[in-house]
Amino acid sequence: MPVNSINNISFSGGNIEKKEAKRARKEEYYKWVSQNQANDALKLSLGREVEDGKYKAAEAAFSAAALIGTFASFIAKTLVVGKVSSGEPITQKLIRQNKAANIGVLASAGALIVGNMIRNHNIKEADKTANERGFLSTKDRMKIKNADLNYYVTNEIYNSHVN
């Protein structure tokens, strides 16, 4: 049987300290994740609001087109495409149905790809002037290998723009 204490002296105190340190480290990480997201959002917008808004509107339009295209392809798959004459075999009907659905799926995939390309171009454009506007570019952030330094830099950038 394991001994946890002798004469009211606990041997599990080290475990409590380790758990507290681990919990504090997790909280620091979650704080960093949140601040990092805020920094990235500010980096895209602050000092280039109009340009960022245009990119986001275009991205949203293509995402909506992809969603509509996906729904349309599912509807085309389930509904009868065109009127079938009594002499037409069922295979011809299914071929037309699948062709319409496949076109919808391909158009949706294309719209999603274009939307992602627009978002990536927006990030690239924001990175070009990030340092001038008081932010770290993605390339600069990737150079920081030390987690504590990354937490510190992110916190400083966040505080400089929020306060």
mmCIF file of C-alpha atoms in Angstrom:
data_model
loop_
_atom_site.group_PDB
_atom_site.id
_atom_site.type_symbol
_atom_site.label_atom_id
_atom_site.label_comp_id
_atom_site.label_asym_id
_atom_site.label_seq_id
_atom_site.Cartn_x
_atom_site.Cartn_y
_atom_site.Cartn_z
ATOM 1 C CA MET A 1 0.000 0.000 0.000
ATOM 2 C CA PRO A 2 1.436 3.400 -0.975
ATOM 3 C CA VAL A 3 2.255 5.809 1.832
ATOM 4 C CA ASN A 4 0.881 9.334 1.232
ATOM 5 C CA SER A 5 1.833 10.878 4.572
ATOM 6 C CA ILE A 6 3.612 10.200 7.864
ATOM 7 C CA ASN A 7 2.809 12.264 10.965
ATOM 8 C CA ASN A 8 0.633 14.600 8.862
ATOM 9 C CA ILE A 9 3.495 15.355 6.466
ATOM 10 C CA SER A 10 2.151 14.922 2.954
ATOM 11 C CA PHE A 11 4.271 13.347 0.244
ATOM 12 C CA SER A 12 1.883 14.374 -2.523
ATOM 13 C CA GLY A 13 2.728 18.089 -2.329
ATOM 14 C CA GLY A 14 5.092 17.837 -5.268
ATOM 15 C CA ASN A 15 2.300 16.430 -7.385
ATOM 16 C CA ILE A 16 0.080 19.388 -6.535
ATOM 17 C CA GLU A 17 2.830 21.814 -7.527
ATOM 18 C CA LYS A 18 3.379 19.925 -10.776
ATOM 19 C CA LYS A 19 -0.357 19.981 -11.513
ATOM 20 C CA GLU A 20 -0.516 23.727 -10.786
ATOM 21 C CA ALA A 21 2.464 24.398 -13.038
ATOM 22 C CA LYS A 22 0.922 22.293 -15.800
ATOM 23 C CA ARG A 23 -2.424 24.100 -15.406
ATOM 24 C CA ALA A 24 -0.702 27.505 -15.502
ATOM 25 C CA ARG A 25 1.220 26.457 -18.611
ATOM 26 C CA LYS A 26 -2.017 25.387 -20.329
ATOM 27 C CA GLU A 27 -3.667 28.686 -19.408
ATOM 28 C CA GLU A 28 -0.684 30.560 -20.831
ATOM 29 C CA TYR A 29 -0.954 28.534 -24.029
ATOM 30 C CA TYR A 30 -4.699 29.196 -24.372
ATOM 31 C CA LYS A 31 -4.115 32.891 -23.742
ATOM 32 C CA TRP A 32 -1.419 32.862 -26.444
ATOM 33 C CA VAL A 33 -3.761 31.118 -28.922
ATOM 34 C CA SER A 34 -6.420 33.766 -28.336
ATOM 35 C CA GLN A 35 -3.989 36.668 -28.568
ATOM 36 C CA ASN A 36 -2.385 35.164 -31.656
ATOM 37 C CA GLN A 37 -5.778 35.003 -33.370
ATOM 38 C CA ALA A 38 -6.492 38.594 -32.351
ATOM 39 C CA ASN A 39 -3.073 39.707 -33.604
ATOM 40 C CA ASP A 40 -3.669 38.007 -36.947
ATOM 41 C CA ALA A 41 -7.094 39.601 -37.301
ATOM 42 C CA LEU A 42 -5.671 43.021 -36.433
ATOM 43 C CA LYS A 43 -2.722 42.456 -38.780
ATOM 44 C CA LEU A 44 -5.128 41.846 -41.657
ATOM 45 C CA SER A 45 -7.267 44.872 -40.854
ATOM 46 C CA LEU A 46 -5.473 47.615 -38.933
ATOM 47 C CA GLY A 47 -4.138 50.181 -41.397
ATOM 48 C CA ARG A 48 -5.665 48.433 -44.420
ATOM 49 C CA GLU A 49 -9.347 48.178 -43.533
ATOM 50 C CA VAL A 50 -10.765 48.907 -47.013
ATOM 51 C CA GLU A 51 -8.425 46.483 -48.777
ATOM 52 C CA ASP A 52 -9.113 43.775 -46.186
ATOM 53 C CA GLY A 53 -12.855 44.343 -46.489
ATOM 54 C CA LYS A 54 -12.740 43.895 -50.266
ATOM 55 C CA TYR A 55 -10.814 40.643 -49.941
ATOM 56 C CA LYS A 56 -13.182 39.328 -47.261
ATOM 57 C CA ALA A 57 -16.264 40.245 -49.301
ATOM 58 C CA ALA A 58 -14.857 38.419 -52.345
ATOM 59 C CA GLU A 59 -13.960 35.405 -50.218
ATOM 60 C CA ALA A 60 -17.456 35.338 -48.713
ATOM 61 C CA ALA A 61 -19.036 35.557 -52.170
ATOM 62 C CA PHE A 62 -17.068 32.566 -53.435
ATOM 63 C CA SER A 63 -17.798 30.605 -50.256
ATOM 64 C CA ALA A 64 -21.503 31.316 -50.678
ATOM 65 C CA ALA A 65 -21.294 30.263 -54.332
ATOM 66 C CA ALA A 66 -19.623 27.015 -53.259
ATOM 67 C CA LEU A 67 -22.349 26.349 -50.696
ATOM 68 C CA ILE A 68 -25.113 27.080 -53.191
ATOM 69 C CA GLY A 69 -23.387 24.929 -55.807
ATOM 70 C CA THR A 70 -23.111 22.052 -53.346
ATOM 71 C CA PHE A 71 -26.820 22.244 -52.526
ATOM 72 C CA ALA A 72 -27.682 22.513 -56.217
ATOM 73 C CA SER A 73 -25.634 19.419 -57.025
ATOM 74 C CA PHE A 74 -27.389 17.433 -54.297
ATOM 75 C CA ILE A 75 -30.758 18.606 -55.573
ATOM 76 C CA ALA A 76 -29.796 17.726 -59.153
ATOM 77 C CA LYS A 77 -28.746 14.297 -57.950
ATOM 78 C CA THR A 78 -32.096 13.624 -56.300
ATOM 79 C CA LEU A 79 -34.465 15.256 -58.776
ATOM 80 C CA VAL A 80 -35.235 14.133 -62.271
ATOM 81 C CA VAL A 81 -33.296 16.237 -64.752
ATOM 82 C CA GLY A 82 -35.483 16.943 -67.750
ATOM 83 C CA LYS A 83 -38.498 15.058 -69.000
ATOM 84 C CA VAL A 84 -37.964 11.517 -70.047
ATOM 85 C CA SER A 85 -39.907 10.220 -72.994
ATOM 86 C CA SER A 86 -41.540 6.853 -72.653
ATOM 87 C CA GLY A 87 -39.055 5.268 -75.057
ATOM 88 C CA GLU A 88 -35.922 6.630 -73.332
ATOM 89 C CA PRO A 89 -34.100 4.116 -71.161
ATOM 90 C CA ILE A 90 -33.583 4.897 -67.490
ATOM 91 C CA THR A 91 -29.781 4.851 -67.975
ATOM 92 C CA GLN A 92 -29.947 7.972 -70.162
ATOM 93 C CA LYS A 93 -31.940 9.732 -67.461
ATOM 94 C CA LEU A 94 -29.374 8.797 -64.803
ATOM 95 C CA ILE A 95 -26.478 9.905 -67.019
ATOM 96 C CA ARG A 96 -28.023 13.379 -67.355
ATOM 97 C CA GLN A 97 -28.705 13.487 -63.621
ATOM 98 C CA ASN A 98 -25.127 12.560 -62.730
ATOM 99 C CA LYS A 99 -23.675 14.966 -65.290
ATOM 100 C CA ALA A 100 -25.549 17.906 -63.745
ATOM 101 C CA ALA A 101 -24.542 16.843 -60.228
ATOM 102 C CA ASN A 102 -20.891 16.421 -61.227
ATOM 103 C CA ILE A 103 -20.809 19.860 -62.834
ATOM 104 C CA GLY A 104 -22.223 21.314 -59.602
ATOM 105 C CA VAL A 105 -19.632 19.537 -57.481
ATOM 106 C CA LEU A 106 -16.772 20.695 -59.715
ATOM 107 C CA ALA A 107 -18.063 24.276 -59.725
ATOM 108 C CA SER A 108 -18.359 24.183 -55.915
ATOM 109 C CA ALA A 109 -14.841 22.839 -55.533
ATOM 110 C CA GLY A 110 -13.580 25.547 -57.880
ATOM 111 C CA ALA A 111 -15.345 28.248 -55.868
ATOM 112 C CA LEU A 112 -13.842 26.922 -52.629
ATOM 113 C CA ILE A 113 -10.369 26.912 -54.152
ATOM 114 C CA VAL A 114 -10.784 30.486 -55.415
ATOM 115 C CA GLY A 115 -12.057 31.587 -51.982
ATOM 116 C CA ASN A 116 -8.982 30.064 -50.310
ATOM 117 C CA MET A 117 -6.702 31.689 -52.866
ATOM 118 C CA ILE A 118 -8.287 35.078 -52.117
ATOM 119 C CA ARG A 119 -7.789 34.567 -48.346
ATOM 120 C CA ASN A 120 -4.152 33.529 -48.849
ATOM 121 C CA HIS A 121 -3.503 36.532 -51.094
ATOM 122 C CA ASN A 122 -5.016 38.820 -48.442
ATOM 123 C CA ILE A 123 -2.674 37.337 -45.812
ATOM 124 C CA LYS A 124 0.307 37.734 -48.147
ATOM 125 C CA GLU A 125 -0.565 41.384 -48.809
ATOM 126 C CA ALA A 126 -0.979 42.048 -45.069
ATOM 127 C CA ASP A 127 2.375 40.394 -44.341
ATOM 128 C CA LYS A 128 4.152 42.776 -46.715
ATOM 129 C CA THR A 129 3.387 45.774 -44.487
ATOM 130 C CA ALA A 130 3.002 43.969 -41.144
ATOM 131 C CA ASN A 131 6.256 45.225 -39.627
ATOM 132 C CA GLU A 132 5.541 48.833 -40.627
ATOM 133 C CA ARG A 133 2.143 48.623 -38.933
ATOM 134 C CA GLY A 134 3.501 47.122 -35.682
ATOM 135 C CA PHE A 135 2.894 43.407 -36.264
ATOM 136 C CA LEU A 136 5.028 40.366 -36.935
ATOM 137 C CA SER A 137 4.773 38.872 -40.388
ATOM 138 C CA THR A 138 4.117 35.156 -40.698
ATOM 139 C CA LYS A 139 7.757 34.626 -41.714
ATOM 140 C CA ASP A 140 9.013 36.531 -38.637
ATOM 141 C CA ARG A 141 6.684 34.576 -36.341
ATOM 142 C CA MET A 142 7.934 31.256 -37.759
ATOM 143 C CA LYS A 143 11.502 32.236 -36.866
ATOM 144 C CA ILE A 144 10.649 32.302 -33.147
ATOM 145 C CA LYS A 145 11.318 28.761 -31.929
ATOM 146 C CA ASN A 146 11.180 29.406 -28.174
ATOM 147 C CA ALA A 147 7.620 29.067 -26.854
ATOM 148 C CA ASP A 148 8.141 31.503 -23.949
ATOM 149 C CA LEU A 149 9.575 34.144 -26.266
ATOM 150 C CA ASN A 150 6.681 33.588 -28.671
ATOM 151 C CA TYR A 151 4.197 34.029 -25.795
ATOM 152 C CA TYR A 152 5.985 37.209 -24.678
ATOM 153 C CA VAL A 153 6.155 38.772 -28.161
ATOM 154 C CA THR A 154 2.509 37.942 -28.874
ATOM 155 C CA ASN A 155 1.467 39.448 -25.540
ATOM 156 C CA GLU A 156 3.444 42.645 -26.205
ATOM 157 C CA ILE A 157 1.995 43.098 -29.702
ATOM 158 C CA TYR A 158 -1.506 42.395 -28.409
ATOM 159 C CA ASN A 159 -1.150 44.900 -25.562
ATOM 160 C CA SER A 160 0.338 47.567 -27.816
ATOM 161 C CA HIS A 161 -2.701 47.499 -30.100
ATOM 162 C CA VAL A 162 -5.459 46.827 -27.578
ATOM 163 C CA ASN A 163 -4.493 49.298 -24.849
#
